[in-house]
Short mmCIF file of C-alpha atoms in Angstrom, two decimals:
data_model
loop_
_atom_site.label_atom_id
_atom_site.label_comp_id
_atom_site.label_asym_id
_atom_site.label_seq_id
_atom_site.Cartn_x
_atom_site.Cartn_y
_atom_site.Cartn_z
CA MET T 1 29.76 -16.13 0.71
CA LEU T 2 28.52 -12.75 -0.43
CA LYS T 3 29.38 -10.14 2.47
CA VAL T 4 27.02 -6.98 2.65
CA ASP T 5 26.21 -4.45 5.31
CA CYS T 6 22.42 -5.23 5.04
CA LEU T 7 20.31 -8.21 3.43
CA VAL T 8 16.69 -7.30 2.15
CA ILE T 9 14.23 -10.06 1.52
CA GLY T 10 11.68 -9.14 -1.02
CA GLY T 11 11.74 -6.67 -3.79
CA GLY T 12 8.29 -5.69 -3.87
CA MET T 13 7.68 -1.99 -3.79
CA VAL T 14 8.68 -1.55 0.03
CA GLY T 15 11.62 -4.11 -0.56
CA ALA T 16 13.26 -2.38 -3.35
CA ALA T 17 12.49 1.43 -1.41
CA THR T 18 13.89 0.08 1.74
CA ALA T 19 17.46 -1.22 -0.21
CA LEU T 20 17.71 1.43 -2.44
CA SER T 21 17.45 4.35 0.24
CA LEU T 22 20.02 2.41 2.27
CA ALA T 23 22.36 2.12 -0.42
CA ASP T 24 21.85 5.99 -0.84
CA LEU T 25 23.06 6.04 2.62
CA GLY T 26 26.50 4.31 1.24
CA LEU T 27 25.78 0.90 2.67
CA LYS T 28 26.25 -2.24 0.73
CA VAL T 29 23.09 -4.02 0.04
CA ALA T 30 22.02 -7.14 -1.06
CA LEU T 31 18.55 -7.77 -2.52
CA VAL T 32 16.70 -10.78 -2.61
CA GLU T 33 13.66 -11.35 -4.87
CA ALA T 34 12.25 -14.84 -6.57
CA HIS T 35 10.51 -12.85 -9.55
CA ALA T 36 11.83 -9.66 -11.39
CA PRO T 37 9.00 -6.94 -12.45
CA GLN T 38 8.01 -7.20 -16.20
CA GLU T 39 9.23 -4.73 -18.14
CA TYR T 40 6.72 -1.88 -19.06
CA SER T 41 5.22 -1.54 -22.37
CA PRO T 42 2.78 1.28 -23.21
CA GLU T 43 0.35 -1.51 -25.00
CA GLN T 44 0.15 -3.60 -21.61
CA ASP T 45 -3.45 -3.68 -20.03
CA PHE T 46 -3.62 -2.21 -16.88
CA ASP T 47 -2.96 -4.34 -13.72
CA LEU T 48 -5.45 -5.23 -11.08
CA ARG T 49 -2.72 -4.19 -8.18
CA VAL T 50 -2.74 -0.39 -7.62
CA SER T 51 -2.12 1.82 -4.96
CA ALA T 52 -3.13 5.16 -4.19
CA ILE T 53 0.16 6.76 -3.68
CA SER T 54 -0.19 9.51 -1.13
CA LEU T 55 2.03 13.13 -0.88
CA ALA T 56 4.24 11.97 1.47
CA SER T 57 5.03 8.40 -0.81
CA GLU T 58 5.55 10.32 -3.92
CA GLN T 59 7.95 12.81 -2.20
CA LEU T 60 10.17 9.45 -0.77
CA LEU T 61 9.97 8.16 -4.69
CA GLN T 62 11.00 11.37 -6.07
CA GLN T 63 13.76 11.32 -3.59
CA LEU T 64 14.84 7.66 -4.44
CA ASN T 65 14.70 9.01 -8.32
CA ALA T 66 11.97 6.57 -9.25
CA TRP T 67 8.99 9.25 -9.29
CA GLN T 68 9.96 10.78 -12.95
CA GLN T 69 10.01 7.72 -14.44
CA VAL T 70 6.52 6.40 -13.18
CA GLN T 71 5.33 9.58 -14.28
CA ASN T 72 6.65 9.00 -17.32
CA TRP T 73 5.11 5.78 -18.07
CA ARG T 74 1.29 6.07 -17.06
CA SER T 75 -0.38 7.21 -13.50
CA CYS T 76 -3.70 9.24 -12.83
CA VAL T 77 -3.36 12.23 -10.61
CA TYR T 78 -6.79 12.88 -8.24
CA GLN T 79 -7.60 16.37 -6.43
CA ARG T 80 -10.77 15.26 -4.76
CA LEU T 81 -11.85 12.23 -2.67
CA GLY T 82 -15.51 11.84 -1.94
CA VAL T 83 -17.29 9.60 0.95
CA TRP T 84 -20.93 8.78 1.36
CA GLU T 85 -23.59 6.46 2.32
CA ASP T 86 -27.08 8.42 1.42
CA ASP T 87 -27.11 10.99 -0.96
CA ILE T 88 -27.95 13.66 1.63
CA ALA T 89 -24.66 12.78 3.86
CA TYR T 90 -22.07 13.39 1.36
CA ALA T 91 -18.19 14.55 2.11
CA GLU T 92 -15.71 15.55 -0.29
CA PHE T 93 -12.15 16.15 0.62
CA ASN T 94 -10.16 18.78 -1.91
CA ALA T 95 -6.17 19.07 -2.14
CA GLU T 96 -6.94 22.90 -2.08
CA GLU T 97 -8.13 22.30 1.80
CA ILE T 98 -4.43 21.60 2.61
CA GLN T 99 -2.92 23.95 0.05
CA GLN T 100 -1.69 21.19 -2.31
CA PRO T 101 -2.02 20.86 -5.89
CA HIS T 102 -3.48 17.28 -5.63
CA LEU T 103 -3.74 14.60 -2.97
CA GLY T 104 -2.38 11.71 -4.78
CA HIS T 105 -1.86 9.32 -7.78
CA ILE T 106 -3.50 6.07 -8.57
CA ILE T 107 -0.60 3.75 -9.98
CA GLU T 108 -0.23 0.15 -10.85
CA ASN T 109 2.11 -1.18 -7.83
CA ARG T 110 4.01 -3.19 -10.87
CA LEU T 111 5.50 0.07 -12.29
CA ILE T 112 6.30 1.14 -9.02
CA GLN T 113 8.40 -1.27 -8.18
CA LEU T 114 9.62 -1.27 -11.66
CA ALA T 115 11.20 2.15 -11.52
CA LEU T 116 12.87 1.52 -8.20
CA TRP T 117 14.76 -1.70 -9.71
CA GLN T 118 15.84 0.40 -12.52
CA GLN T 119 17.47 2.79 -9.81
CA LEU T 120 18.62 -0.47 -7.81
CA GLU T 121 20.44 -1.30 -10.98
CA GLN T 122 22.59 1.77 -11.40
CA LYS T 123 23.73 1.04 -7.97
CA THR T 124 27.49 -0.38 -7.91
CA ASN T 125 26.71 -0.87 -3.99
CA VAL T 126 23.69 -3.12 -4.72
CA THR T 127 23.73 -6.63 -5.71
CA LEU T 128 20.39 -7.94 -7.18
CA LEU T 129 19.84 -11.58 -6.37
CA CYS T 130 17.01 -12.67 -8.49
CA PRO T 131 15.47 -15.19 -9.05
CA GLU T 132 16.59 -16.56 -5.66
CA GLN T 133 14.74 -16.98 -1.78
CA LEU T 134 15.36 -17.11 1.32
CA ASP T 135 15.75 -20.81 2.89
CA THR T 136 16.71 -20.03 6.49
CA PHE T 137 19.01 -17.79 8.47
CA SER T 138 20.87 -17.49 11.66
CA GLN T 139 22.17 -14.35 13.80
CA SER T 140 24.65 -14.04 16.41
CA SER T 141 25.71 -10.93 18.28
CA ASN T 142 27.12 -9.02 15.63
CA LYS T 143 26.10 -10.41 12.42
CA VAL T 144 23.39 -12.59 10.01
CA ILE T 145 24.11 -15.66 7.86
CA ALA T 146 21.53 -16.40 5.32
CA GLN T 147 21.00 -19.51 3.30
CA LEU T 148 19.22 -18.78 0.29
CA THR T 149 18.20 -21.18 -2.65
CA HIS T 150 21.57 -20.93 -4.41
CA SER T 151 23.94 -18.77 -2.28
CA GLN T 152 24.95 -17.79 1.15
CA VAL T 153 25.10 -14.30 2.49
CA GLU T 154 26.52 -12.65 5.49
CA ALA T 155 24.97 -9.34 6.64
CA ASN T 156 25.14 -7.32 9.62
CA PHE T 157 21.27 -7.28 9.86
CA ILE T 158 18.44 -8.29 7.74
CA ILE T 159 15.25 -7.15 6.72
CA GLY T 160 12.00 -8.65 5.95
CA ALA T 161 10.07 -6.89 3.33
CA ASP T 162 8.53 -9.96 2.24
CA GLY T 163 4.97 -9.46 2.45
CA ALA T 164 2.16 -10.45 5.10
CA ASN T 165 3.13 -14.43 5.23
CA SER T 166 6.72 -13.19 5.94
CA LYS T 167 9.20 -16.40 5.92
CA VAL T 168 11.77 -13.62 7.76
CA ARG T 169 9.09 -12.92 10.42
CA GLN T 170 8.53 -16.64 11.00
CA ILE T 171 12.29 -18.12 11.07
CA ALA T 172 12.83 -15.01 13.61
CA GLY T 173 10.06 -16.17 16.02
CA ILE T 174 8.17 -13.07 15.80
CA GLY T 175 4.71 -13.45 16.75
CA ILE T 176 1.25 -11.77 15.31
CA THR T 177 -1.78 -10.71 16.32
CA GLY T 178 -4.80 -10.08 14.09
CA TRP T 179 -7.87 -11.59 12.59
CA ASP T 180 -9.67 -12.14 9.45
CA TYR T 181 -12.33 -9.42 8.55
CA GLN T 182 -14.86 -12.26 7.21
CA GLN T 183 -14.82 -10.50 4.03
CA SER T 184 -13.23 -10.16 0.44
CA ALA T 185 -12.16 -7.49 -2.03
CA MET T 186 -12.95 -7.69 -5.54
CA LEU T 187 -10.62 -5.37 -8.12
CA ILE T 188 -12.38 -4.99 -11.45
CA ASN T 189 -10.13 -2.90 -13.94
CA VAL T 190 -12.72 -1.34 -16.40
CA LYS T 191 -13.22 0.78 -19.37
CA THR T 192 -15.49 3.77 -18.87
CA ASP T 193 -17.48 6.08 -21.48
CA GLN T 194 -15.88 9.02 -20.26
CA GLU T 195 -12.10 10.17 -19.15
CA GLN T 196 -11.97 10.20 -15.44
CA GLN T 197 -12.64 13.05 -13.58
CA ASN T 198 -10.05 14.01 -10.76
CA ILE T 199 -11.92 12.12 -7.97
CA THR T 200 -11.56 8.98 -6.24
CA TRP T 201 -15.02 8.21 -4.66
CA GLN T 202 -16.28 5.52 -1.98
CA LYS T 203 -19.89 4.60 -1.08
CA PHE T 204 -20.85 2.63 1.64
CA VAL T 205 -23.89 0.19 1.22
CA PRO T 206 -25.05 -2.56 3.11
CA GLY T 207 -22.30 -5.60 3.00
CA GLY T 208 -19.63 -3.39 2.39
CA PRO T 209 -18.13 -0.34 0.60
CA LEU T 210 -17.70 0.11 -2.85
CA ALA T 211 -14.55 2.14 -4.49
CA PHE T 212 -13.52 4.25 -7.66
CA LEU T 213 -10.07 4.91 -8.26
CA PRO T 214 -9.40 6.65 -11.60
CA MET T 215 -7.06 5.45 -14.02
CA PRO T 216 -5.90 7.09 -17.26
CA ASN T 217 -8.06 8.08 -20.22
CA ASN T 218 -10.97 5.92 -20.12
CA ASN T 219 -10.29 3.53 -17.65
CA ALA T 220 -10.71 2.86 -13.83
CA SER T 221 -10.10 0.44 -11.11
CA LEU T 222 -13.16 -0.55 -8.83
CA VAL T 223 -13.06 -2.38 -5.60
CA TRP T 224 -15.98 -4.53 -4.53
CA TYR T 225 -16.04 -5.36 -0.81
CA GLN T 226 -18.61 -7.87 0.39
CA ASP T 227 -18.94 -11.26 2.30
CA LYS T 228 -16.67 -14.14 0.89
CA ALA T 229 -19.16 -16.14 -0.40
CA GLU T 230 -20.04 -13.33 -2.68
CA ILE T 231 -17.00 -12.33 -4.05
CA LYS T 232 -16.50 -16.19 -4.51
CA ARG T 233 -19.88 -16.09 -6.67
CA LEU T 234 -18.95 -13.18 -8.26
CA SER T 235 -15.66 -13.91 -9.14
CA ALA T 236 -16.93 -17.24 -10.74
CA LEU T 237 -18.58 -14.73 -13.48
CA THR T 238 -17.73 -13.99 -16.86
CA ASN T 239 -16.45 -10.41 -17.52
CA GLU T 240 -20.14 -9.81 -19.41
CA GLN T 241 -22.01 -11.00 -16.24
CA LEU T 242 -19.85 -9.29 -13.87
CA GLN T 243 -20.42 -6.29 -15.96
CA THR T 244 -24.27 -6.37 -15.38
CA GLU T 245 -23.69 -7.12 -11.48
CA VAL T 246 -21.60 -4.08 -11.70
CA LEU T 247 -23.96 -1.47 -13.28
CA GLU T 248 -26.71 -2.69 -10.83
CA ASN T 249 -24.70 -2.29 -7.74
CA PHE T 250 -22.47 0.58 -8.50
CA PRO T 251 -23.61 4.08 -8.04
CA LYS T 252 -24.92 5.71 -11.34
CA ARG T 253 -22.25 8.45 -11.48
CA LEU T 254 -19.76 5.66 -12.59
CA GLY T 255 -21.61 5.55 -15.94
CA ASN T 256 -21.70 2.54 -18.37
CA VAL T 257 -18.20 0.56 -18.33
CA GLU T 258 -17.09 -2.58 -19.94
CA VAL T 259 -14.92 -5.11 -17.51
CA ILE T 260 -11.76 -6.16 -18.62
CA ALA T 261 -10.05 -8.17 -15.61
CA LYS T 262 -10.55 -8.94 -12.06
CA GLY T 263 -9.61 -10.68 -9.05
CA ALA T 264 -9.97 -10.89 -5.56
CA PHE T 265 -8.63 -11.25 -2.07
CA PRO T 266 -9.77 -12.00 1.72
CA LEU T 267 -9.25 -9.09 3.99
CA THR T 268 -7.14 -9.55 6.99
CA ARG T 269 -5.58 -7.64 9.71
CA ARG T 270 -2.01 -8.48 10.77
CA HIS T 271 0.58 -6.68 13.50
CA ALA T 272 3.81 -7.87 14.36
CA ASN T 273 4.64 -8.09 18.02
CA ASP T 274 8.23 -6.85 17.24
CA TYR T 275 9.25 -4.87 14.24
CA VAL T 276 12.89 -5.43 15.55
CA LYS T 277 14.04 -8.87 16.93
CA GLY T 278 17.72 -9.09 17.50
CA ARG T 279 19.22 -8.27 13.66
CA VAL T 280 16.23 -8.76 12.17
CA VAL T 281 13.84 -5.77 10.85
CA LEU T 282 10.50 -5.92 9.25
CA LEU T 283 8.84 -3.28 7.12
CA GLY T 284 5.75 -3.02 5.12
CA ASP T 285 3.08 -5.71 5.40
CA ALA T 286 5.79 -8.16 6.84
CA ALA T 287 4.73 -5.86 10.10
CA HIS T 288 1.80 -5.10 9.56
CA THR T 289 -1.54 -5.55 7.19
CA ILE T 290 -4.33 -2.99 7.37
CA ASN T 291 -8.02 -2.92 6.09
CA PRO T 292 -7.27 -1.35 2.62
CA LEU T 293 -10.74 0.77 3.07
CA ALA T 294 -8.30 3.98 2.54
CA GLY T 295 -5.76 2.80 0.83
CA GLN T 296 -3.02 3.25 3.15
CA GLY T 297 -1.04 0.06 2.93
CA VAL T 298 1.53 0.79 0.82
CA ASN T 299 1.96 4.37 1.99
CA LEU T 300 2.55 2.79 5.79
CA GLY T 301 4.92 0.87 4.10
CA PHE T 302 7.02 3.84 2.44
CA LYS T 303 6.57 5.40 5.77
CA ASP T 304 8.49 2.29 7.43
CA VAL T 305 10.87 3.19 4.90
CA ALA T 306 11.75 6.86 5.38
CA ALA T 307 11.94 6.29 9.10
CA LEU T 308 14.49 3.34 9.17
CA GLN T 309 16.63 5.42 6.43
CA ASN T 310 16.18 8.76 9.05
CA VAL T 311 17.28 6.26 11.57
CA ILE T 312 20.39 4.69 10.06
CA ALA T 313 21.24 8.09 8.63
CA LYS T 314 21.42 9.87 12.00
CA ALA T 315 23.35 6.86 13.66
CA ILE T 316 25.97 7.36 11.15
CA GLY T 317 26.10 11.32 10.90
CA SER T 318 26.83 10.70 14.96
CA GLY T 319 29.57 8.22 14.75
CA GLU T 320 27.12 5.40 16.10
CA ASN T 321 27.30 1.75 15.15
CA TYR T 322 24.36 1.90 12.61
CA HIS T 323 23.21 -1.57 13.02
CA ASP T 324 23.49 -1.61 16.76
CA ILE T 325 20.18 -3.26 18.12
CA SER T 326 19.72 -0.23 20.21
CA VAL T 327 19.90 2.04 16.58
CA LEU T 328 17.18 -0.32 15.16
CA LYS T 329 14.82 -0.20 17.92
CA ARG T 330 14.47 3.26 17.55
CA TYR T 331 13.09 2.56 13.94
CA GLU T 332 10.42 0.35 15.61
CA ARG T 333 9.59 3.20 18.23
CA SER T 334 9.46 5.70 15.48
CA ARG T 335 6.77 3.78 13.72
CA ARG T 336 4.65 1.48 15.66
CA THR T 337 2.45 4.07 17.22
CA ASP T 338 1.58 5.74 13.83
CA ASN T 339 0.78 2.19 12.39
CA LEU T 340 -1.40 1.27 15.29
CA LEU T 341 -3.18 4.46 14.78
CA MET T 342 -3.50 3.94 11.63
CA MET T 343 -5.11 0.76 11.72
CA THR T 344 -7.18 1.35 14.93
CA GLY T 345 -8.88 3.77 12.73
CA MET T 346 -9.47 2.29 9.73
CA ASP T 347 -11.27 -0.66 12.02
CA ALA T 348 -13.46 1.80 13.70
CA ILE T 349 -14.73 3.15 10.06
CA TYR T 350 -14.87 -0.66 9.10
CA THR T 351 -16.75 -1.50 12.08
CA THR T 352 -19.11 1.09 12.05
CA PHE T 353 -20.14 0.90 8.31
CA ALA T 354 -20.89 -2.78 8.88
CA ASN T 355 -23.42 -2.20 11.64
CA PRO T 356 -26.55 -2.23 9.77
CA SER T 357 -28.58 -0.56 12.94
CA THR T 358 -30.85 2.01 11.59
CA PRO T 359 -29.98 4.44 14.94
CA ILE T 360 -26.04 3.59 13.92
CA LYS T 361 -26.58 4.31 10.25
CA LEU T 362 -28.36 7.89 11.25
CA LEU T 363 -25.19 8.61 13.36
CA ARG T 364 -22.82 7.82 11.00
CA ASN T 365 -24.73 9.90 8.10
CA ILE T 366 -24.87 12.78 10.68
CA GLY T 367 -21.07 12.23 11.07
CA ILE T 368 -20.46 12.34 7.38
CA PHE T 369 -22.69 15.60 6.78
CA ALA T 370 -21.14 17.29 9.57
CA ALA T 371 -17.54 15.96 8.51
CA HIS T 372 -18.23 18.16 5.29
CA ARG T 373 -18.67 20.99 6.80
CA ALA T 374 -16.25 21.08 9.56
CA PRO T 375 -13.33 22.87 7.45
CA VAL T 376 -10.38 22.59 10.34
CA LEU T 377 -11.20 18.75 11.21
CA LYS T 378 -11.22 18.25 7.80
CA LYS T 379 -8.24 19.81 7.03
CA LYS T 380 -6.25 17.81 9.83
CA ALA T 381 -7.61 14.45 8.87
CA LEU T 382 -6.54 15.02 5.10
CA ALA T 383 -3.44 16.24 5.77
CA TYR T 384 -2.59 13.30 8.08
CA ALA T 385 -3.73 10.71 5.70
CA CYS T 386 -1.44 12.40 2.98
CA GLY T 387 1.23 12.23 5.27
CA VAL T 388 2.08 16.10 5.16
CA SER T 389 0.59 16.90 8.68
#
């Protein structure tokens, strides 16, 4: 039986970052993942799954020595964020307003995961169990014993970073609150006529927002939010037919595009009733899934990683038992309120812009117009979203 300090279930971006951050504290870590990330080559098409990586997430990836590798591959930096509904009500947020060189980077999820895995492979105190899956686990007062498909692991505590349908969460008996938004989001990779500017934008239209995420060179990732039936219809179209729909519905500033790939997923909100239960700790989507409206999902997950590392580092530094349940609970206290605040804020924006009422539309356009001309409010909101407040 393999014996480690910490067993991490889920080797995606958040799980890999968690394993690496704890290994950097000197803990012996095992990471369980069913599928290793595909190797990178510059000829590969862009993946559909991309993330808008905030300044705070960038700092974490730098700390974990994964950032430079991502930059050596491919990413797209942006300095501005544009938001509008009607043309008369346009708000633009600029990195200069918070004295930063940029607001973030658009990066393929797989490349972030791969860069983290390359660092994990260099750690002598990390065991990568892949391909491998969790079957079940049991916990006592001082340890966890996990039965995997091909092996067994004993650990001081177990981390669930295994996504929105977390098996760790289910086995631990941790309940969730949440709902479906009755909408889906369609991801569309396109080639564009022009190289991308340094801006990402979102326009609110009846039925749901339309978002533009710049990618390197003449490429972009589009996000189309709509009701499930409409997204199902769009998903059934050929790339050529979808291209016509994009050009008819997206703002003219997009220009001409060629659809390369597409995919869709439903929008849901989930929040675990506990982040810590006994020797079980949840991070990322296993603990919370958020409306992707502002691209904060993985950034909240990376904030979880940084918080857990900080809690355990302080416990080790003060001579405490780092895996004591009272110590692990400090992580939950440090993250739950912030996550709930962001989730509630995104829901408020989603609900407000989904309301077709003319008076509500007038009020929200006035709000956008005012936000663009309220420098102190803009600066605070932008700094918080970027994780530098």
